[in-house]
Amino acid sequence: MKENRFQRVLSQGRMPKGHMIMEFGTRGIAKILESAGLDFVVIDMEHTGFEAERIADLIAWLKATDIAPFVRVPQGLYHFIARTLDAGALGIMVGNVETAEQARAIVNAVKYPPMGRRGVGLGTAHNDYVTPDADTYFAFANRNTTVICQIESVTGLENLEGIAATPGVDVLWVGHYDLSASMGIAAKFGHAEFRAALAKVVNAANRHGKLAAIQPGSAQQAEEWLRAGFHVLSWKTDIALYRAALQKELEDLDALSERVRGRSDSAAR
């Protein structure tokens, strides 16, 4: 089991930088992300067609890098969490966590005894196919694996203190679209009530020694949410990043074409 770069960056007093894969689950994506200097990646299973085998492939490819592979499972169910961890994921994200009971169940599925009840299957992908000393490995894995609970509803906000106080939960991650929709102000991220909700998450994280995380879609959002106190940012999804970059460069190409054609027309006259 490799070291969790996300945790290492935090221990060095720096902010981990992430990215979410929703579309480009290719063999080359791991090294592309490494070349960009990424610290962690969230592979999404909630809103994608990625199945367990593709997730295992992506995690295996990411082993050729220092990037920490996290996976957002479709639901916080044991069979999703266990197979993802045994494939080598170093972090589990669960969407729309609404109660402390849900948070405890997630921790139980992620952590080995005595912290949790994760089933024991040693000597497979998460151990690089070498059977480790059980006690040594359990202690390392429990420290090295990150648990992320997404706050995405009014109910989650109401029960935030219990979720944040749950031992073993590391990160409170605001799903800003879902949370704003649950509040009846979908995508109105500048709304006073939404900003108050963000402040509530940050304050709860600070009180309970957790991290507050979010995924901005622009530099303006990133600045605003960093100033609001968020500790961790994930920079866009692969879809949004590719689309925005391509649109910008096509606009630049159109402008270049107009300049060149304009000069040609002038010369012809």
PDB file of N, CA and C in Angstrom, residues 147-233:
ATOM      1  N   VAL A 147     -11.265   9.255   4.670  1.00  0.00           N
ATOM      2  CA  VAL A 147     -12.723   9.117   4.613  1.00  0.00           C
ATOM      3  C   VAL A 147     -13.340  10.491   4.356  1.00  0.00           C
ATOM      4  N   ILE A 148     -14.094  10.586   3.265  1.00  0.00           N
ATOM      5  CA  ILE A 148     -14.694  11.855   2.845  1.00  0.00           C
ATOM      6  C   ILE A 148     -16.210  11.715   2.846  1.00  0.00           C
ATOM      7  N   CYS A 149     -16.882  12.546   3.634  1.00  0.00           N
ATOM      8  CA  CYS A 149     -18.344  12.583   3.668  1.00  0.00           C
ATOM      9  C   CYS A 149     -18.809  13.854   2.958  1.00  0.00           C
ATOM     10  N   GLN A 150     -19.653  13.676   1.955  1.00  0.00           N
ATOM     11  CA  GLN A 150     -20.170  14.853   1.256  1.00  0.00           C
ATOM     12  C   GLN A 150     -21.410  15.400   1.962  1.00  0.00           C
ATOM     13  N   ILE A 151     -21.438  16.697   2.116  1.00  0.00           N
ATOM     14  CA  ILE A 151     -22.589  17.392   2.684  1.00  0.00           C
ATOM     15  C   ILE A 151     -23.340  17.999   1.510  1.00  0.00           C
ATOM     16  N   GLU A 152     -24.534  17.461   1.225  1.00  0.00           N
ATOM     17  CA  GLU A 152     -25.227  17.819  -0.011  1.00  0.00           C
ATOM     18  C   GLU A 152     -26.718  18.072   0.186  1.00  0.00           C
ATOM     19  N   SER A 153     -27.164  18.216   1.425  1.00  0.00           N
ATOM     20  CA  SER A 153     -28.597  18.409   1.650  1.00  0.00           C
ATOM     21  C   SER A 153     -28.828  19.221   2.910  1.00  0.00           C
ATOM     22  N   VAL A 154     -30.045  19.727   3.022  1.00  0.00           N
ATOM     23  CA  VAL A 154     -30.444  20.443   4.227  1.00  0.00           C
ATOM     24  C   VAL A 154     -30.377  19.516   5.434  1.00  0.00           C
ATOM     25  N   THR A 155     -30.758  18.258   5.248  1.00  0.00           N
ATOM     26  CA  THR A 155     -30.686  17.295   6.348  1.00  0.00           C
ATOM     27  C   THR A 155     -29.250  17.093   6.797  1.00  0.00           C
ATOM     28  N   GLY A 156     -28.322  17.008   5.833  1.00  0.00           N
ATOM     29  CA  GLY A 156     -26.913  16.896   6.189  1.00  0.00           C
ATOM     30  C   GLY A 156     -26.432  18.094   6.976  1.00  0.00           C
ATOM     31  N   LEU A 157     -26.880  19.287   6.601  1.00  0.00           N
ATOM     32  CA  LEU A 157     -26.522  20.489   7.356  1.00  0.00           C
ATOM     33  C   LEU A 157     -27.080  20.433   8.774  1.00  0.00           C
ATOM     34  N   GLU A 158     -28.315  19.972   8.896  1.00  0.00           N
ATOM     35  CA  GLU A 158     -28.946  19.893  10.221  1.00  0.00           C
ATOM     36  C   GLU A 158     -28.208  18.929  11.142  1.00  0.00           C
ATOM     37  N   ASN A 159     -27.634  17.885  10.565  1.00  0.00           N
ATOM     38  CA  ASN A 159     -26.938  16.862  11.354  1.00  0.00           C
ATOM     39  C   ASN A 159     -25.423  16.986  11.251  1.00  0.00           C
ATOM     40  N   LEU A 160     -24.967  18.160  10.856  1.00  0.00           N
ATOM     41  CA  LEU A 160     -23.554  18.359  10.570  1.00  0.00           C
ATOM     42  C   LEU A 160     -22.662  18.095  11.784  1.00  0.00           C
ATOM     43  N   GLU A 161     -23.086  18.537  12.953  1.00  0.00           N
ATOM     44  CA  GLU A 161     -22.250  18.364  14.143  1.00  0.00           C
ATOM     45  C   GLU A 161     -21.967  16.886  14.409  1.00  0.00           C
ATOM     46  N   GLY A 162     -22.998  16.057  14.288  1.00  0.00           N
ATOM     47  CA  GLY A 162     -22.799  14.633  14.527  1.00  0.00           C
ATOM     48  C   GLY A 162     -21.901  13.991  13.491  1.00  0.00           C
ATOM     49  N   ILE A 163     -22.049  14.396  12.232  1.00  0.00           N
ATOM     50  CA  ILE A 163     -21.194  13.858  11.164  1.00  0.00           C
ATOM     51  C   ILE A 163     -19.748  14.270  11.401  1.00  0.00           C
ATOM     52  N   ALA A 164     -19.548  15.553  11.692  1.00  0.00           N
ATOM     53  CA  ALA A 164     -18.194  16.068  11.892  1.00  0.00           C
ATOM     54  C   ALA A 164     -17.528  15.461  13.122  1.00  0.00           C
ATOM     55  N   ALA A 165     -18.309  15.117  14.120  1.00  0.00           N
ATOM     56  CA  ALA A 165     -17.754  14.561  15.362  1.00  0.00           C
ATOM     57  C   ALA A 165     -17.444  13.075  15.254  1.00  0.00           C
ATOM     58  N   THR A 166     -17.818  12.433  14.166  1.00  0.00           N
ATOM     59  CA  THR A 166     -17.631  10.992  14.029  1.00  0.00           C
ATOM     60  C   THR A 166     -16.146  10.652  13.896  1.00  0.00           C
ATOM     61  N   PRO A 167     -15.605   9.845  14.801  1.00  0.00           N
ATOM     62  CA  PRO A 167     -14.196   9.449  14.688  1.00  0.00           C
ATOM     63  C   PRO A 167     -13.951   8.698  13.384  1.00  0.00           C
ATOM     64  N   GLY A 168     -12.862   9.020  12.720  1.00  0.00           N
ATOM     65  CA  GLY A 168     -12.519   8.361  11.469  1.00  0.00           C
ATOM     66  C   GLY A 168     -12.923   9.132  10.232  1.00  0.00           C
ATOM     67  N   VAL A 169     -13.839  10.071  10.364  1.00  0.00           N
ATOM     68  CA  VAL A 169     -14.179  10.955   9.246  1.00  0.00           C
ATOM     69  C   VAL A 169     -13.079  12.009   9.137  1.00  0.00           C
ATOM     70  N   ASP A 170     -12.528  12.180   7.944  1.00  0.00           N
ATOM     71  CA  ASP A 170     -11.429  13.125   7.753  1.00  0.00           C
ATOM     72  C   ASP A 170     -11.859  14.424   7.082  1.00  0.00           C
ATOM     73  N   VAL A 171     -12.799  14.320   6.135  1.00  0.00           N
ATOM     74  CA  VAL A 171     -13.123  15.467   5.279  1.00  0.00           C
ATOM     75  C   VAL A 171     -14.631  15.639   5.170  1.00  0.00           C
ATOM     76  N   LEU A 172     -15.083  16.893   5.309  1.00  0.00           N
ATOM     77  CA  LEU A 172     -16.451  17.285   4.998  1.00  0.00           C
ATOM     78  C   LEU A 172     -16.398  18.021   3.669  1.00  0.00           C
ATOM     79  N   TRP A 173     -16.945  17.392   2.639  1.00  0.00           N
ATOM     80  CA  TRP A 173     -16.828  17.916   1.270  1.00  0.00           C
ATOM     81  C   TRP A 173     -18.194  18.423   0.823  1.00  0.00           C
ATOM     82  N   VAL A 174     -18.293  19.699   0.546  1.00  0.00           N
ATOM     83  CA  VAL A 174     -19.565  20.275   0.112  1.00  0.00           C
ATOM     84  C   VAL A 174     -19.800  19.950  -1.363  1.00  0.00           C
ATOM     85  N   GLY A 175     -20.907  19.244  -1.637  1.00  0.00           N
ATOM     86  CA  GLY A 175     -21.377  19.080  -3.007  1.00  0.00           C
ATOM     87  C   GLY A 175     -22.256  20.275  -3.318  1.00  0.00           C
ATOM     88  N   HIS A 176     -21.665  21.316  -3.911  1.00  0.00           N
ATOM     89  CA  HIS A 176     -22.332  22.620  -3.923  1.00  0.00           C
ATOM     90  C   HIS A 176     -23.587  22.654  -4.789  1.00  0.00           C
ATOM     91  N   TYR A 177     -23.608  21.905  -5.883  1.00  0.00           N
ATOM     92  CA  TYR A 177     -24.819  21.892  -6.703  1.00  0.00           C
ATOM     93  C   TYR A 177     -25.969  21.210  -5.962  1.00  0.00           C
ATOM     94  N   ASP A 178     -25.702  20.032  -5.409  1.00  0.00           N
ATOM     95  CA  ASP A 178     -26.763  19.312  -4.700  1.00  0.00           C
ATOM     96  C   ASP A 178     -27.226  20.064  -3.462  1.00  0.00           C
ATOM     97  N   LEU A 179     -26.271  20.635  -2.731  1.00  0.00           N
ATOM     98  CA  LEU A 179     -26.656  21.360  -1.520  1.00  0.00           C
ATOM     99  C   LEU A 179     -27.517  22.567  -1.867  1.00  0.00           C
ATOM    100  N   SER A 180     -27.113  23.323  -2.865  1.00  0.00           N
ATOM    101  CA  SER A 180     -27.913  24.497  -3.237  1.00  0.00           C
ATOM    102  C   SER A 180     -29.295  24.079  -3.742  1.00  0.00           C
ATOM    103  N   ALA A 181     -29.370  22.968  -4.473  1.00  0.00           N
ATOM    104  CA  ALA A 181     -30.673  22.485  -4.944  1.00  0.00           C
ATOM    105  C   ALA A 181     -31.554  22.069  -3.775  1.00  0.00           C
ATOM    106  N   SER A 182     -30.965  21.383  -2.787  1.00  0.00           N
ATOM    107  CA  SER A 182     -31.727  20.969  -1.611  1.00  0.00           C
ATOM    108  C   SER A 182     -32.260  22.179  -0.838  1.00  0.00           C
ATOM    109  N   MET A 183     -31.530  23.276  -0.902  1.00  0.00           N
ATOM    110  CA  MET A 183     -31.938  24.493  -0.198  1.00  0.00           C
ATOM    111  C   MET A 183     -32.958  25.302  -0.987  1.00  0.00           C
ATOM    112  N   GLY A 184     -33.264  24.872  -2.201  1.00  0.00           N
ATOM    113  CA  GLY A 184     -34.221  25.602  -3.031  1.00  0.00           C
ATOM    114  C   GLY A 184     -33.623  26.789  -3.741  1.00  0.00           C
ATOM    115  N   ILE A 185     -32.295  26.834  -3.843  1.00  0.00           N
ATOM    116  CA  ILE A 185     -31.612  27.951  -4.508  1.00  0.00           C
ATOM    117  C   ILE A 185     -30.556  27.360  -5.451  1.00  0.00           C
ATOM    118  N   ALA A 186     -30.987  26.451  -6.303  1.00  0.00           N
ATOM    119  CA  ALA A 186     -30.064  25.684  -7.142  1.00  0.00           C
ATOM    120  C   ALA A 186     -29.090  26.576  -7.908  1.00  0.00           C
ATOM    121  N   ALA A 187     -27.783  26.278  -7.734  1.00  0.00           N
ATOM    122  CA  ALA A 187     -26.689  26.949  -8.446  1.00  0.00           C
ATOM    123  C   ALA A 187     -26.557  28.436  -8.114  1.00  0.00           C
ATOM    124  N   LYS A 188     -27.257  28.916  -7.092  1.00  0.00           N
ATOM    125  CA  LYS A 188     -27.130  30.321  -6.675  1.00  0.00           C
ATOM    126  C   LYS A 188     -26.076  30.390  -5.569  1.00  0.00           C
ATOM    127  N   PHE A 189     -24.812  30.262  -5.974  1.00  0.00           N
ATOM    128  CA  PHE A 189     -23.730  30.114  -5.012  1.00  0.00           C
ATOM    129  C   PHE A 189     -23.367  31.419  -4.312  1.00  0.00           C
ATOM    130  N   GLY A 190     -23.850  32.531  -4.829  1.00  0.00           N
ATOM    131  CA  GLY A 190     -23.631  33.800  -4.159  1.00  0.00           C
ATOM    132  C   GLY A 190     -24.728  34.170  -3.185  1.00  0.00           C
ATOM    133  N   HIS A 191     -25.758  33.341  -3.091  1.00  0.00           N
ATOM    134  CA  HIS A 191     -26.890  33.614  -2.206  1.00  0.00           C
ATOM    135  C   HIS A 191     -26.427  33.613  -0.750  1.00  0.00           C
ATOM    136  N   ALA A 192     -26.986  34.518   0.025  1.00  0.00           N
ATOM    137  CA  ALA A 192     -26.572  34.661   1.427  1.00  0.00           C
ATOM    138  C   ALA A 192     -26.787  33.370   2.208  1.00  0.00           C
ATOM    139  N   GLU A 193     -27.888  32.672   1.946  1.00  0.00           N
ATOM    140  CA  GLU A 193     -28.144  31.430   2.679  1.00  0.00           C
ATOM    141  C   GLU A 193     -27.133  30.354   2.311  1.00  0.00           C
ATOM    142  N   PHE A 194     -26.732  30.320   1.052  1.00  0.00           N
ATOM    143  CA  PHE A 194     -25.740  29.317   0.661  1.00  0.00           C
ATOM    144  C   PHE A 194     -24.386  29.639   1.290  1.00  0.00           C
ATOM    145  N   ARG A 195     -24.019  30.914   1.283  1.00  0.00           N
ATOM    146  CA  ARG A 195     -22.753  31.295   1.917  1.00  0.00           C
ATOM    147  C   ARG A 195     -22.768  30.974   3.412  1.00  0.00           C
ATOM    148  N   ALA A 196     -23.912  31.139   4.035  1.00  0.00           N
ATOM    149  CA  ALA A 196     -24.029  30.787   5.451  1.00  0.00           C
ATOM    150  C   ALA A 196     -23.868  29.282   5.648  1.00  0.00           C
ATOM    151  N   ALA A 197     -24.385  28.498   4.710  1.00  0.00           N
ATOM    152  CA  ALA A 197     -24.235  27.046   4.790  1.00  0.00           C
ATOM    153  C   ALA A 197     -22.768  26.650   4.660  1.00  0.00           C
ATOM    154  N   LEU A 198     -22.051  27.290   3.741  1.00  0.00           N
ATOM    155  CA  LEU A 198     -20.616  27.003   3.597  1.00  0.00           C
ATOM    156  C   LEU A 198     -19.876  27.333   4.891  1.00  0.00           C
ATOM    157  N   ALA A 199     -20.205  28.467   5.488  1.00  0.00           N
ATOM    158  CA  ALA A 199     -19.556  28.868   6.738  1.00  0.00           C
ATOM    159  C   ALA A 199     -19.831  27.845   7.836  1.00  0.00           C
ATOM    160  N   LYS A 200     -21.036  27.298   7.845  1.00  0.00           N
ATOM    161  CA  LYS A 200     -21.390  26.296   8.855  1.00  0.00           C
ATOM    162  C   LYS A 200     -20.523  25.046   8.696  1.00  0.00           C
ATOM    163  N   VAL A 201     -20.301  24.636   7.465  1.00  0.00           N
ATOM    164  CA  VAL A 201     -19.467  23.449   7.226  1.00  0.00           C
ATOM    165  C   VAL A 201     -18.023  23.720   7.651  1.00  0.00           C
ATOM    166  N   VAL A 202     -17.486  24.861   7.258  1.00  0.00           N
ATOM    167  CA  VAL A 202     -16.109  25.205   7.625  1.00  0.00           C
ATOM    168  C   VAL A 202     -15.951  25.278   9.137  1.00  0.00           C
ATOM    169  N   ASN A 203     -16.904  25.902   9.814  1.00  0.00           N
ATOM    170  CA  ASN A 203     -16.824  26.039  11.267  1.00  0.00           C
ATOM    171  C   ASN A 203     -16.904  24.679  11.961  1.00  0.00           C
ATOM    172  N   ALA A 204     -17.762  23.808  11.461  1.00  0.00           N
ATOM    173  CA  ALA A 204     -17.865  22.470  12.048  1.00  0.00           C
ATOM    174  C   ALA A 204     -16.575  21.693  11.834  1.00  0.00           C
ATOM    175  N   ALA A 205     -16.002  21.805  10.637  1.00  0.00           N
ATOM    176  CA  ALA A 205     -14.734  21.132  10.363  1.00  0.00           C
ATOM    177  C   ALA A 205     -13.654  21.631  11.318  1.00  0.00           C
ATOM    178  N   ASN A 206     -13.569  22.931  11.505  1.00  0.00           N
ATOM    179  CA  ASN A 206     -12.545  23.489  12.386  1.00  0.00           C
ATOM    180  C   ASN A 206     -12.742  23.053  13.832  1.00  0.00           C
ATOM    181  N   ARG A 207     -13.985  23.021  14.289  1.00  0.00           N
ATOM    182  CA  ARG A 207     -14.257  22.625  15.678  1.00  0.00           C
ATOM    183  C   ARG A 207     -13.862  21.181  15.948  1.00  0.00           C
ATOM    184  N   HIS A 208     -14.039  20.333  14.958  1.00  0.00           N
ATOM    185  CA  HIS A 208     -13.836  18.899  15.185  1.00  0.00           C
ATOM    186  C   HIS A 208     -12.545  18.368  14.568  1.00  0.00           C
ATOM    187  N   GLY A 209     -11.674  19.260  14.130  1.00  0.00           N
ATOM    188  CA  GLY A 209     -10.393  18.826  13.596  1.00  0.00           C
ATOM    189  C   GLY A 209     -10.486  18.105  12.270  1.00  0.00           C
ATOM    190  N   LYS A 210     -11.476  18.469  11.478  1.00  0.00           N
ATOM    191  CA  LYS A 210     -11.651  17.881  10.145  1.00  0.00           C
ATOM    192  C   LYS A 210     -11.217  18.885   9.079  1.00  0.00           C
ATOM    193  N   LEU A 211     -11.300  18.454   7.828  1.00  0.00           N
ATOM    194  CA  LEU A 211     -10.991  19.316   6.702  1.00  0.00           C
ATOM    195  C   LEU A 211     -12.275  19.646   5.952  1.00  0.00           C
ATOM    196  N   ALA A 212     -12.404  20.887   5.530  1.00  0.00           N
ATOM    197  CA  ALA A 212     -13.519  21.296   4.673  1.00  0.00           C
ATOM    198  C   ALA A 212     -13.014  21.359   3.241  1.00  0.00           C
ATOM    199  N   ALA A 213     -13.728  20.683   2.322  1.00  0.00           N
ATOM    200  CA  ALA A 213     -13.287  20.599   0.930  1.00  0.00           C
ATOM    201  C   ALA A 213     -14.442  20.955   0.000  1.00  0.00           C
ATOM    202  N   ILE A 214     -14.080  21.373  -1.216  1.00  0.00           N
ATOM    203  CA  ILE A 214     -15.074  21.744  -2.205  1.00  0.00           C
ATOM    204  C   ILE A 214     -14.388  21.755  -3.574  1.00  0.00           C
ATOM    205  N   GLN A 215     -15.183  21.725  -4.645  1.00  0.00           N
ATOM    206  CA  GLN A 215     -14.637  21.700  -6.000  1.00  0.00           C
ATOM    207  C   GLN A 215     -15.134  22.901  -6.796  1.00  0.00           C
ATOM    208  N   PRO A 216     -14.353  23.981  -6.830  1.00  0.00           N
ATOM    209  CA  PRO A 216     -14.782  25.183  -7.559  1.00  0.00           C
ATOM    210  C   PRO A 216     -14.708  24.962  -9.065  1.00  0.00           C
ATOM    211  N   GLY A 217     -15.484  25.779  -9.778  1.00  0.00           N
ATOM    212  CA  GLY A 217     -15.489  25.696 -11.235  1.00  0.00           C
ATOM    213  C   GLY A 217     -14.796  26.856 -11.910  1.00  0.00           C
ATOM    214  N   SER A 218     -14.255  27.784 -11.108  1.00  0.00           N
ATOM    215  CA  SER A 218     -13.575  28.946 -11.673  1.00  0.00           C
ATOM    216  C   SER A 218     -12.593  29.484 -10.646  1.00  0.00           C
ATOM    217  N   ALA A 219     -11.670  30.322 -11.128  1.00  0.00           N
ATOM    218  CA  ALA A 219     -10.706  30.951 -10.222  1.00  0.00           C
ATOM    219  C   ALA A 219     -11.422  31.868  -9.230  1.00  0.00           C
ATOM    220  N   GLN A 220     -12.490  32.515  -9.675  1.00  0.00           N
ATOM    221  CA  GLN A 220     -13.249  33.395  -8.780  1.00  0.00           C
ATOM    222  C   GLN A 220     -13.872  32.589  -7.643  1.00  0.00           C
ATOM    223  N   GLN A 221     -14.481  31.450  -7.976  1.00  0.00           N
ATOM    224  CA  GLN A 221     -15.037  30.595  -6.924  1.00  0.00           C
ATOM    225  C   GLN A 221     -13.940  30.094  -5.998  1.00  0.00           C
ATOM    226  N   ALA A 222     -12.830  29.693  -6.558  1.00  0.00           N
ATOM    227  CA  ALA A 222     -11.734  29.184  -5.741  1.00  0.00           C
ATOM    228  C   ALA A 222     -11.276  30.220  -4.727  1.00  0.00           C
ATOM    229  N   GLU A 223     -11.110  31.465  -5.185  1.00  0.00           N
ATOM    230  CA  GLU A 223     -10.677  32.520  -4.273  1.00  0.00           C
ATOM    231  C   GLU A 223     -11.717  32.757  -3.179  1.00  0.00           C
ATOM    232  N   GLU A 224     -12.983  32.811  -3.584  1.00  0.00           N
ATOM    233  CA  GLU A 224     -14.047  33.056  -2.608  1.00  0.00           C
ATOM    234  C   GLU A 224     -14.090  31.961  -1.557  1.00  0.00           C
ATOM    235  N   TRP A 225     -13.978  30.721  -1.994  1.00  0.00           N
ATOM    236  CA  TRP A 225     -14.120  29.603  -1.060  1.00  0.00           C
ATOM    237  C   TRP A 225     -12.862  29.387  -0.221  1.00  0.00           C
ATOM    238  N   LEU A 226     -11.709  29.736  -0.755  1.00  0.00           N
ATOM    239  CA  LEU A 226     -10.510  29.737   0.086  1.00  0.00           C
ATOM    240  C   LEU A 226     -10.622  30.803   1.168  1.00  0.00           C
ATOM    241  N   ARG A 227     -11.116  31.972   0.784  1.00  0.00           N
ATOM    242  CA  ARG A 227     -11.295  33.036   1.772  1.00  0.00           C
ATOM    243  C   ARG A 227     -12.352  32.664   2.807  1.00  0.00           C
ATOM    244  N   ALA A 228     -13.302  31.802   2.421  1.00  0.00           N
ATOM    245  CA  ALA A 228     -14.320  31.331   3.364  1.00  0.00           C
ATOM    246  C   ALA A 228     -13.761  30.313   4.343  1.00  0.00           C
ATOM    247  N   GLY A 229     -12.544  29.823   4.074  1.00  0.00           N
ATOM    248  CA  GLY A 229     -11.890  28.942   5.037  1.00  0.00           C
ATOM    249  C   GLY A 229     -11.724  27.502   4.615  1.00  0.00           C
ATOM    250  N   PHE A 230     -12.047  27.170   3.372  1.00  0.00           N
ATOM    251  CA  PHE A 230     -11.898  25.782   2.931  1.00  0.00           C
ATOM    252  C   PHE A 230     -10.421  25.400   2.894  1.00  0.00           C
ATOM    253  N   HIS A 231     -10.165  24.151   3.302  1.00  0.00           N
ATOM    254  CA  HIS A 231      -8.792  23.676   3.443  1.00  0.00           C
ATOM    255  C   HIS A 231      -8.289  22.920   2.218  1.00  0.00           C
ATOM    256  N   VAL A 232      -9.215  22.352   1.437  1.00  0.00           N
ATOM    257  CA  VAL A 232      -8.855  21.487   0.310  1.00  0.00           C
ATOM    258  C   VAL A 232      -9.707  21.871  -0.895  1.00  0.00           C
ATOM    259  N   LEU A 233      -9.080  21.990  -2.070  1.00  0.00           N
ATOM    260  CA  LEU A 233      -9.808  22.251  -3.304  1.00  0.00           C
ATOM    261  C   LEU A 233      -9.506  21.153  -4.315  1.00  0.00           C
TER     262      LEU A 233
END
